[in-house]
mmCIF file of C-alpha atoms and ligand atoms in Angstrom:
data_model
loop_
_atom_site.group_PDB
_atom_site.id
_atom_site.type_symbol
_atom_site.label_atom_id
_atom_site.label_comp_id
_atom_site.label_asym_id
_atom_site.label_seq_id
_atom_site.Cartn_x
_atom_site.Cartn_y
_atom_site.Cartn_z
ATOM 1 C CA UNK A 1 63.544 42.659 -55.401
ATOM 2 C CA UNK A 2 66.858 43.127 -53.476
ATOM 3 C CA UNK A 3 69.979 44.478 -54.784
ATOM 4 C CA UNK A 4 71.779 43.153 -57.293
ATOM 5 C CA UNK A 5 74.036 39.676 -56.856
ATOM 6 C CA UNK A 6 76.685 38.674 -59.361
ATOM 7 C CA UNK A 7 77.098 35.396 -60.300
ATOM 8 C CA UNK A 8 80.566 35.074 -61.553
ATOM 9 C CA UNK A 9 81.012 32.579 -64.544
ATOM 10 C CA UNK A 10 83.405 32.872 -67.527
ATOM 11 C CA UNK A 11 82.602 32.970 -71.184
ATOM 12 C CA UNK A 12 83.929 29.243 -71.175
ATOM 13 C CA UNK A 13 82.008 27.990 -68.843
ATOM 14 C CA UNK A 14 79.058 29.693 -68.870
ATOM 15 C CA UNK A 15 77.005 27.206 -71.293
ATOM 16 C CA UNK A 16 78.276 24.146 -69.368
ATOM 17 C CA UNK A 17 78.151 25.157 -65.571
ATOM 18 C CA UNK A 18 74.518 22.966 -64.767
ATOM 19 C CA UNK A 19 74.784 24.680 -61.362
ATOM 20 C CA UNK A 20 73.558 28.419 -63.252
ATOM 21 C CA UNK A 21 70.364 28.070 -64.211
ATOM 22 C CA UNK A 22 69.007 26.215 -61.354
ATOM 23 C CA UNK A 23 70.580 29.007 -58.919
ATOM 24 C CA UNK A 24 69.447 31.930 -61.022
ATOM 25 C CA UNK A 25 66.008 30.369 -61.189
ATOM 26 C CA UNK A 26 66.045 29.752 -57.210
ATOM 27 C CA UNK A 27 67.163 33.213 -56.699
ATOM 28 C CA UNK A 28 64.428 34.404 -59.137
ATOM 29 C CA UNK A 29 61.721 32.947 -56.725
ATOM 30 C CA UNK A 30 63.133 33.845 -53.851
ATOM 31 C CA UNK A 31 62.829 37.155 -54.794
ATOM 32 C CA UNK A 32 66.409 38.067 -55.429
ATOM 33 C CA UNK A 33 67.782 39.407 -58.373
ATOM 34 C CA UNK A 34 70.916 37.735 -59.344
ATOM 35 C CA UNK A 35 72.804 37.777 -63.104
ATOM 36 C CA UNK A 36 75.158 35.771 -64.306
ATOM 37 C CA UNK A 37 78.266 37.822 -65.340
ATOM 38 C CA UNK A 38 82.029 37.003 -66.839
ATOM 39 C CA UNK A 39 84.353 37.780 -64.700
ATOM 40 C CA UNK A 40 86.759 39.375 -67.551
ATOM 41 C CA UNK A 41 83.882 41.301 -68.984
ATOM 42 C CA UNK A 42 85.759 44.536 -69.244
ATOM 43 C CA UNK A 43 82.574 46.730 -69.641
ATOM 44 C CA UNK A 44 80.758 45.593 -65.831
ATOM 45 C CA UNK A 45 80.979 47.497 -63.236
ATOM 46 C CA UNK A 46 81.052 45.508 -60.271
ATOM 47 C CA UNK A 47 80.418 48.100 -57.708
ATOM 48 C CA UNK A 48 77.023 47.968 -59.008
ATOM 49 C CA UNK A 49 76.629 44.910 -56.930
ATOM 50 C CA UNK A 50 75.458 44.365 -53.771
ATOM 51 C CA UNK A 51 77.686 40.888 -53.754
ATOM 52 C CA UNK A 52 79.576 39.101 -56.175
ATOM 53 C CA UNK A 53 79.649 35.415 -55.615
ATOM 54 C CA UNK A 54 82.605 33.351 -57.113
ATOM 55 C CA UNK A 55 80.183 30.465 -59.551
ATOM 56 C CA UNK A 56 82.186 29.406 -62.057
ATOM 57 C CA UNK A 57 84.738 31.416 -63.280
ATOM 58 C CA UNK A 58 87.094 27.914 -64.583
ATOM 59 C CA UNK A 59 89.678 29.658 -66.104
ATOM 60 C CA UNK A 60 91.204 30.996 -63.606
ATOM 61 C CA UNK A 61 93.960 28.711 -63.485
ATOM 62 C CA UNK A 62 95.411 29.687 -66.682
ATOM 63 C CA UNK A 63 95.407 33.335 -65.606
ATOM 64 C CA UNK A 64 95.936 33.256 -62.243
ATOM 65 C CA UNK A 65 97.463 36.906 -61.497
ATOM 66 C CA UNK A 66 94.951 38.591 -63.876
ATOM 67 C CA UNK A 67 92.108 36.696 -61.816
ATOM 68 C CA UNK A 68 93.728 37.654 -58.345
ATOM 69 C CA UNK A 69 93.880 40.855 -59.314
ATOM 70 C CA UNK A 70 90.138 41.187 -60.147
ATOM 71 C CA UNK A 71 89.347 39.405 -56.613
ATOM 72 C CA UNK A 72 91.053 42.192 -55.099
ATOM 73 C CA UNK A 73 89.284 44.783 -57.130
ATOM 74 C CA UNK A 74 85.569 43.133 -56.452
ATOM 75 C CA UNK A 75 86.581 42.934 -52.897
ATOM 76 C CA UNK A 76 87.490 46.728 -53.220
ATOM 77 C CA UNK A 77 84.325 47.882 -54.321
ATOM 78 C CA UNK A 78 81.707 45.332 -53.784
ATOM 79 C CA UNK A 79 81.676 42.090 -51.290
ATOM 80 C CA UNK A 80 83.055 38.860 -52.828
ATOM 81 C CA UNK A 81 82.255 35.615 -52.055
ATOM 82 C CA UNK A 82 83.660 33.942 -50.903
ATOM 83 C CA UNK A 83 86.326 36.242 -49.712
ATOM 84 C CA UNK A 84 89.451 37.469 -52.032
ATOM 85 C CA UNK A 85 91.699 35.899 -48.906
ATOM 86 C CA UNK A 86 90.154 32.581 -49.036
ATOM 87 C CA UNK A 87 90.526 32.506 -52.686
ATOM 88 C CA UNK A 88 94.144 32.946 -52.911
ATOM 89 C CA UNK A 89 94.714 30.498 -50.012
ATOM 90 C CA UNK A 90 92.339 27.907 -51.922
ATOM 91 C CA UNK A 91 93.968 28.101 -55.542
ATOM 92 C CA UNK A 92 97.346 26.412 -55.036
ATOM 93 C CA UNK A 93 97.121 23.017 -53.371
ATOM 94 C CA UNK A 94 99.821 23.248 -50.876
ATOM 95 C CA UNK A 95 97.409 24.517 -48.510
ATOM 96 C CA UNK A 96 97.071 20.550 -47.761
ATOM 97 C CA UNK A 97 100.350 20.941 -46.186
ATOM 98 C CA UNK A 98 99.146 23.496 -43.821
ATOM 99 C CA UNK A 99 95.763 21.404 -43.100
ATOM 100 C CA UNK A 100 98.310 17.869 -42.781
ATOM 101 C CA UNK A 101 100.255 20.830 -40.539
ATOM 102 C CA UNK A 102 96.712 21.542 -38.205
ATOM 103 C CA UNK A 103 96.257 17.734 -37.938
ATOM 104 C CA UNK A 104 93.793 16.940 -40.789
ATOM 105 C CA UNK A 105 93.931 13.793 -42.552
ATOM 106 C CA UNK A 106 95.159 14.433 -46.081
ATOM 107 C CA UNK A 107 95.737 12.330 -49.418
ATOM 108 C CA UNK A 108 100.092 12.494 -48.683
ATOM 109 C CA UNK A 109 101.877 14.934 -51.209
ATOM 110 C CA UNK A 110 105.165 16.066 -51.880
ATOM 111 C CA UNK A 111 105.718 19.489 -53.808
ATOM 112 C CA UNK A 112 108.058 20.342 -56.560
ATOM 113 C CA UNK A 113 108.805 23.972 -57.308
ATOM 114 C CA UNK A 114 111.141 25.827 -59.402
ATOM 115 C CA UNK A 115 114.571 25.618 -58.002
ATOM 116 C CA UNK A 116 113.828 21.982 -56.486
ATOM 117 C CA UNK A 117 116.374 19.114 -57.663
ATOM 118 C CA UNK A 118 114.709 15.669 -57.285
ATOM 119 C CA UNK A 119 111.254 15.704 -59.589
ATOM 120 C CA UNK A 120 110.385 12.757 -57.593
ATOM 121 C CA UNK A 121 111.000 13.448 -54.178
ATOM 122 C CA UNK A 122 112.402 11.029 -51.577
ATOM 123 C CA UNK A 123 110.113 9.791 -49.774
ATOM 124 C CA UNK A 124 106.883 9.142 -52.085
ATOM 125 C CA UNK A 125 106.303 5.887 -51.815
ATOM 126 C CA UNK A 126 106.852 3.116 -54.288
ATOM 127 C CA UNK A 127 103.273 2.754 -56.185
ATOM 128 C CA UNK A 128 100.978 4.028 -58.691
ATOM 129 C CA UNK A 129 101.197 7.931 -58.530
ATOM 130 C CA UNK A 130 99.663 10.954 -59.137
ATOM 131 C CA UNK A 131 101.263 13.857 -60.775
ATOM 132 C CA UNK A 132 99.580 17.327 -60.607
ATOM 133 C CA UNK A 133 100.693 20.844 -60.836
ATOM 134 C CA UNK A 134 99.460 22.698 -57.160
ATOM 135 C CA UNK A 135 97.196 25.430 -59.226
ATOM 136 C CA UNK A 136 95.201 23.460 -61.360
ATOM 137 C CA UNK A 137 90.807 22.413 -61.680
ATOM 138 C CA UNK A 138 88.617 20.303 -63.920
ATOM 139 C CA UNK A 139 91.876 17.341 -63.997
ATOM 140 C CA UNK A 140 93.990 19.579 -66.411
ATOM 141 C CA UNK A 141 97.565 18.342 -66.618
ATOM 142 C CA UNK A 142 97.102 15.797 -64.008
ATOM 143 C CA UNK A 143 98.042 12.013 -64.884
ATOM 144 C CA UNK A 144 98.575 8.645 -62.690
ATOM 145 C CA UNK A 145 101.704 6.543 -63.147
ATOM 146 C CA UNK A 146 102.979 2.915 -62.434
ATOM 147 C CA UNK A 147 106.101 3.127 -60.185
ATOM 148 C CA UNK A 148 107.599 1.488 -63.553
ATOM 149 C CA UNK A 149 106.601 4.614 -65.513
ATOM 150 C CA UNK A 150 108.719 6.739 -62.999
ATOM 151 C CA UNK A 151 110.725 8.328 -65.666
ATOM 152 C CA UNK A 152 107.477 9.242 -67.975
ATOM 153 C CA UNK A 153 106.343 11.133 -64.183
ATOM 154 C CA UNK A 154 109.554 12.625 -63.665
ATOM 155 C CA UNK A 155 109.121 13.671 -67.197
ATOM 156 C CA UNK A 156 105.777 14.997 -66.374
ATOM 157 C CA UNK A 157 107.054 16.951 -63.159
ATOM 158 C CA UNK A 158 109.871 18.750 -65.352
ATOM 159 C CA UNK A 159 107.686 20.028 -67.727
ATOM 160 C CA UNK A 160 105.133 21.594 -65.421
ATOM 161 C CA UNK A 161 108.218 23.184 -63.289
ATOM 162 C CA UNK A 162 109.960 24.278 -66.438
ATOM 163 C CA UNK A 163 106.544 26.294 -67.282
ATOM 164 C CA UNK A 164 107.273 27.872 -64.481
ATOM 165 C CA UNK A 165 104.866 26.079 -62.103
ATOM 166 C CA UNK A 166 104.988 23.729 -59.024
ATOM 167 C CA UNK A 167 104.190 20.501 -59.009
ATOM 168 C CA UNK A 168 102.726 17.680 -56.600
ATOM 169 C CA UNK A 169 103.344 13.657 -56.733
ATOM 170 C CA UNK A 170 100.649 12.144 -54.727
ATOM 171 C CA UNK A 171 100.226 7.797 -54.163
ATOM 172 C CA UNK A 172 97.537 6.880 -56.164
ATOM 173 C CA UNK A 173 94.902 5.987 -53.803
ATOM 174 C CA UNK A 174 93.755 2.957 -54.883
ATOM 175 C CA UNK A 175 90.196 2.443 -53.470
ATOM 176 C CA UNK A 176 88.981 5.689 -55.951
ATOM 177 C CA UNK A 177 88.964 2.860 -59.051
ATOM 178 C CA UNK A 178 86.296 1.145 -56.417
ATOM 179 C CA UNK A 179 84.705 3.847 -55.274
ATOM 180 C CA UNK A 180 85.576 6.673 -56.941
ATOM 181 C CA UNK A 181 85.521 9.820 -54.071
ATOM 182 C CA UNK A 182 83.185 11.808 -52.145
ATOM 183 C CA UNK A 183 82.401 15.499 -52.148
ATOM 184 C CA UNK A 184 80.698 16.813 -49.278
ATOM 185 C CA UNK A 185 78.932 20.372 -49.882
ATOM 186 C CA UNK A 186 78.206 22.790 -47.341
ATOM 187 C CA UNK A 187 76.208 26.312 -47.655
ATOM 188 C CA UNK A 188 76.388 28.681 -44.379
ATOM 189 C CA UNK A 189 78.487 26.079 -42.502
ATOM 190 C CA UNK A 190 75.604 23.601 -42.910
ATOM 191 C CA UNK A 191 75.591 20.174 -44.944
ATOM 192 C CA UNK A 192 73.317 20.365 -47.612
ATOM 193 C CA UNK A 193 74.244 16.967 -49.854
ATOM 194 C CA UNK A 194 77.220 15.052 -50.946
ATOM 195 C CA UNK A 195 78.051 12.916 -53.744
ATOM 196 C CA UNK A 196 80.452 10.463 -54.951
ATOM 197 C CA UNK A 197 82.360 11.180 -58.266
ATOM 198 C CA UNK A 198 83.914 8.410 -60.324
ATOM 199 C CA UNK A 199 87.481 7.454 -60.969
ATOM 200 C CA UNK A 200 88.936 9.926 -63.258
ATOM 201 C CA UNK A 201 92.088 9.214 -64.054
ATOM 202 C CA UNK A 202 93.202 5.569 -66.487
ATOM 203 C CA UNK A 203 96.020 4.053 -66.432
ATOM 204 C CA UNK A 204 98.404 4.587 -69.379
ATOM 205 C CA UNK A 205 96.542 7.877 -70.367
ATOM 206 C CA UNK A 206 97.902 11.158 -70.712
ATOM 207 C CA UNK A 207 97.253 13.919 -69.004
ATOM 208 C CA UNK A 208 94.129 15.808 -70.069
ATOM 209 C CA UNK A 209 94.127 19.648 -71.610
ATOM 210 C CA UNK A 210 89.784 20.006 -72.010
ATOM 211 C CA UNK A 211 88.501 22.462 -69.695
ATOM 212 C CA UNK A 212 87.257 19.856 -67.608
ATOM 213 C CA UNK A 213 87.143 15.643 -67.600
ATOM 214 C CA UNK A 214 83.659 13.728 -68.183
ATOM 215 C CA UNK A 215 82.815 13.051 -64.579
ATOM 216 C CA UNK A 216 80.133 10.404 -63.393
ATOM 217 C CA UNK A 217 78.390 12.117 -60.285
ATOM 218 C CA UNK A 218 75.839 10.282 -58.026
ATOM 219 C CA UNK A 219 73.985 11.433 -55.187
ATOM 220 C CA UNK A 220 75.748 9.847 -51.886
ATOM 221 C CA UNK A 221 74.528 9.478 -48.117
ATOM 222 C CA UNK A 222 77.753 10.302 -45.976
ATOM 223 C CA UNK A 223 78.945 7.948 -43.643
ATOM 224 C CA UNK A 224 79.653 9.426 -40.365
ATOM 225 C CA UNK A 225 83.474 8.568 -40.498
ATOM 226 C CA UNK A 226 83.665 11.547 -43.633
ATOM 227 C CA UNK A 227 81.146 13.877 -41.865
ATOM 228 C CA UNK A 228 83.574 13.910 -38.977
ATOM 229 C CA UNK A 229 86.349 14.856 -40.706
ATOM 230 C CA UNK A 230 84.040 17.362 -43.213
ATOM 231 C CA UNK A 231 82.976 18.971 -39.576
ATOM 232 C CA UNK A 232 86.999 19.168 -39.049
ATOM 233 C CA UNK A 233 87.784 21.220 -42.038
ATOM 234 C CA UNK A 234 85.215 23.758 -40.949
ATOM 235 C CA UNK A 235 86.971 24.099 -37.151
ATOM 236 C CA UNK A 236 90.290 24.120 -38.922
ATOM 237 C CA UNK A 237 89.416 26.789 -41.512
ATOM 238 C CA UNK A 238 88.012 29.319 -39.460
ATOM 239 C CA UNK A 239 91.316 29.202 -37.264
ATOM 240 C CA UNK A 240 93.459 29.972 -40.330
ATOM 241 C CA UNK A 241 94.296 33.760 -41.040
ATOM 242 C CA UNK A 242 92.842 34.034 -44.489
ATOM 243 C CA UNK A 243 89.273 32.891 -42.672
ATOM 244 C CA UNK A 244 89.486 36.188 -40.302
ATOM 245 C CA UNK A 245 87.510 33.740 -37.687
ATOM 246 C CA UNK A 246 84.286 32.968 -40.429
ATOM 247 C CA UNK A 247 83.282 29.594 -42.288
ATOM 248 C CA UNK A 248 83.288 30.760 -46.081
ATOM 249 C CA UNK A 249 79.926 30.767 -47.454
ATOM 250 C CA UNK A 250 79.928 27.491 -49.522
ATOM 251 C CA UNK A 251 83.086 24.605 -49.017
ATOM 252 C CA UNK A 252 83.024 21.521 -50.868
ATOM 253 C CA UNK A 253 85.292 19.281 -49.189
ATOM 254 C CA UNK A 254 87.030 16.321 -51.484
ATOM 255 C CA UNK A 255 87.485 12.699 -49.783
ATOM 256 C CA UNK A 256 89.316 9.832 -50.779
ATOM 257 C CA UNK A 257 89.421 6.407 -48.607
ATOM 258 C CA UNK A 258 93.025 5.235 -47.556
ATOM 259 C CA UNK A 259 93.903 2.008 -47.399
ATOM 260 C CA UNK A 260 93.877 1.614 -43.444
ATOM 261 C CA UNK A 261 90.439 2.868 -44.295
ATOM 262 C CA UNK A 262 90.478 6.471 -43.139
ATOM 263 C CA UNK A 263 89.211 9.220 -44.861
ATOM 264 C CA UNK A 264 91.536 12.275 -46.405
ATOM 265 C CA UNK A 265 91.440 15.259 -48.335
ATOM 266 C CA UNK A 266 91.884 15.199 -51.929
ATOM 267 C CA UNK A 267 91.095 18.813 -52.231
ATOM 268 C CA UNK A 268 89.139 21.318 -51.012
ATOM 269 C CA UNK A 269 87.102 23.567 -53.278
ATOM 270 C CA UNK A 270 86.140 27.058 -51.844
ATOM 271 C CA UNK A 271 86.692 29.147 -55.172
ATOM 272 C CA UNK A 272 84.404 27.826 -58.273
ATOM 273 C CA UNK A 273 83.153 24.117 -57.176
ATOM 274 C CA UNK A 274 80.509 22.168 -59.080
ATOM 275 C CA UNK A 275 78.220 21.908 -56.597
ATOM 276 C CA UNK A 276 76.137 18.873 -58.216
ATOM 277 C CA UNK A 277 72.065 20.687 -57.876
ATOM 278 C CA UNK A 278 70.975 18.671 -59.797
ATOM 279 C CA UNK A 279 71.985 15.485 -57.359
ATOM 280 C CA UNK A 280 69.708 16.766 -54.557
ATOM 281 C CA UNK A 281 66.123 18.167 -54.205
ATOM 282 C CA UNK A 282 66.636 21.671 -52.440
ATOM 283 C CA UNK A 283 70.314 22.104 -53.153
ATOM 284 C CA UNK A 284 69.914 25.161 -55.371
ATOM 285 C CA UNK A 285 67.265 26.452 -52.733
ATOM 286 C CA UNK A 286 69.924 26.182 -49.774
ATOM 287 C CA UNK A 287 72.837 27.565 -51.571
ATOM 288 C CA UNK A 288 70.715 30.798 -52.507
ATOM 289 C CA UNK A 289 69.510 30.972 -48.996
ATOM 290 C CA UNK A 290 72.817 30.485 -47.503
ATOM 291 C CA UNK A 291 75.303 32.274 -50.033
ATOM 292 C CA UNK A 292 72.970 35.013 -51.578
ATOM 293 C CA UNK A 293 70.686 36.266 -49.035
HETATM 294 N N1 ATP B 1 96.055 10.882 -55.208
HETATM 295 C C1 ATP B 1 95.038 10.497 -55.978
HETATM 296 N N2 ATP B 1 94.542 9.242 -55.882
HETATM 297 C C2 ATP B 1 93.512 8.851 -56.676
HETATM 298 N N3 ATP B 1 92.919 9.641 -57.593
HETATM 299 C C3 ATP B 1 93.384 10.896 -57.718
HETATM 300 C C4 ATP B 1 94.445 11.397 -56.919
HETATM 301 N N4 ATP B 1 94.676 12.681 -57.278
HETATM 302 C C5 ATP B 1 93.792 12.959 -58.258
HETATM 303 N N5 ATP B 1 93.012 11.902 -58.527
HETATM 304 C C6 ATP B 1 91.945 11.813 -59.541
HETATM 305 O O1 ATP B 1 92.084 12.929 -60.403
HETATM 306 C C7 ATP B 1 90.970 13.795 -60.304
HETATM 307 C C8 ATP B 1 91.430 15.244 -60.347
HETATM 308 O O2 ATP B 1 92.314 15.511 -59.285
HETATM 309 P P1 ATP B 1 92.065 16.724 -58.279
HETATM 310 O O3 ATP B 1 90.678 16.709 -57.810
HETATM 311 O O4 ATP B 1 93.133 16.678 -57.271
HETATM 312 O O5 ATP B 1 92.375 17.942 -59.244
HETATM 313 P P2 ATP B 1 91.523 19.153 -59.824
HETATM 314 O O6 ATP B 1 92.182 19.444 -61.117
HETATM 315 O O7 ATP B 1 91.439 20.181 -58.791
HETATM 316 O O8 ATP B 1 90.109 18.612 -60.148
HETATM 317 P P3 ATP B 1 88.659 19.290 -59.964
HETATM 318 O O9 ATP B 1 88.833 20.755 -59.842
HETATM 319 O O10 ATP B 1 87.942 18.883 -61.200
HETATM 320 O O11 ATP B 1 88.097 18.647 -58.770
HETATM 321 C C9 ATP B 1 90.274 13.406 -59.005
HETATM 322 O O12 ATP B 1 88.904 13.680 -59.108
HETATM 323 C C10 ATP B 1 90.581 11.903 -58.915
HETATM 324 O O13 ATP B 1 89.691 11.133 -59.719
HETATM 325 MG MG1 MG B 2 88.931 17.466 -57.622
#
């Protein structure tokens, strides 16, 4: 047995994460010893780990400094995966403005912060939108609106700024009722599967507070189109500051299908991502050879 690896969950999401077991049970026959651990368990001490790798610790959002703060400390004393930089780059979405910024196709959005006037901001086109605050996972507080429902959105984007967040509008891309959207997940810079996750969000409903929706996951062969821009992301990241030059350890890269039939970025997902095991034979095998060895 090697030394020690932390899989970081929460207390929340430890029952419901499917990706656990099958990782603890890969690492178990490959010979490493890996535990699954909360990551607001007072009593662990995490320099007791060789490394600590980020698996689903889902309530971050709600306590974002208090989970910052104990990335910095695991990166302190123990090596966290992926890195404490990459995490605070990755939890608020207006890193798509940087990646739009580097040339990357992503899903438009417009940002709405504390001090900001216009809750709709000129520009977003007239359509079904999305509204969304920029720290947010699992479809929390995120609803879709007919350009007739403006004033129910703009309603929507006041009340996330007045608690003190920022929010996003986004156009409702319209082929995800088709098609839904595709996740492409890569271990050690490599592809190891992708899948395509349903529509989420109805029309007319409000905006959900559950830890996460009910998503309907299937396994997915990528057409070349998406692993061009997936292979993209990877060049891009590794020239951004919080990357110090390295592809983090696992990315899960979010694509949606525009209507002049590109492919964007929805999101991508380098802190606690569902990473679907159970969708391909091996998956749990690669991540554990690629992220915990
Ligand atoms: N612009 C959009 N067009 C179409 N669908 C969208 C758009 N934005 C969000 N959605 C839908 O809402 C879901 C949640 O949005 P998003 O992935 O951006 O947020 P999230 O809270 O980070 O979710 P998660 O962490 O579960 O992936 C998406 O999976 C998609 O179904
Ligand atoms: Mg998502």
């Amino acid at each position: 047995m090697s030394a020690p690896i932390a899989l970081a969950t929460a207390a929340v999401a430890r029952d419901v994460d499917e990706d656990l077991p099958p990782l603890l049970r890969a690492a178990h026959d490959a010979g490493i010893e890996a535990v699954a651990v909360d990551w607001d368990d007072a009593s662990t001490d995490w320099s007791t780990f060789e490394r600590v790798v980020i698996r689903s610790t889902w309530d971050y959002t709600q306590r974002l400094e208090e989970f910052m703060a104990w990335t910095d400390h695991v990166a302190s004393v123990s090596r966290l995966v992926n890195p404490a930089s990459v995490v605070a780059w990755n939890c608020d979405k207006r890193y798509l403005a940087a990646l739009g910024a580097a040339g990357l196709p992503v899903v438009p959005s417009w940002f709405v912060g504390p001090g900001d006037s216009a809750s709709i901001p000129a520009g977003v086109p007239e359509g079904e939108i999305v509204v969304k605050p920029t720290v947010s996972a699992g479809s929390r507080d995120t609803a879709r609106y007919r350009w007739a429902q403006r004033e129910q959105a703009e309603a929507h984007v006041r009340r996330l700024v007045g608690g003190g967040r920022t929010a996003m509008v986004q156009p409702y891309e319209p082929t995800v009722d088709r098609d839904g959207e595709t996740a492409l997940l890569y271990f050690g810079g490599a592809l190891s599967h992708a899948i395509r996750k349903g529509p989420l969000l109805r029309p007319d409903a409000a905006p959900t507070r559950a830890l996460f929706a009910e998503e309907h996951i299937t396994a997915v062969e990528p057409v070349p189109e998406q692993l061009a821009v997936g292979e993209q992301v990877l060049d891009a990241l590794v020239a951004l500051d919080p990357f110090a030059g390295s592809t983090p350890d696992y990315v899960r890269v979010d694509l949606v299908e525009r209507a002049d039939g590109g492919f964007a970025i929805l999101e991508l997902e380098l802190i606690e991502p569902s990473i679907f095991t159970a969708t391909a034979h091996g998956a749990a095998e690669r991540f554990v050879d690629a992220v915990l060895r």
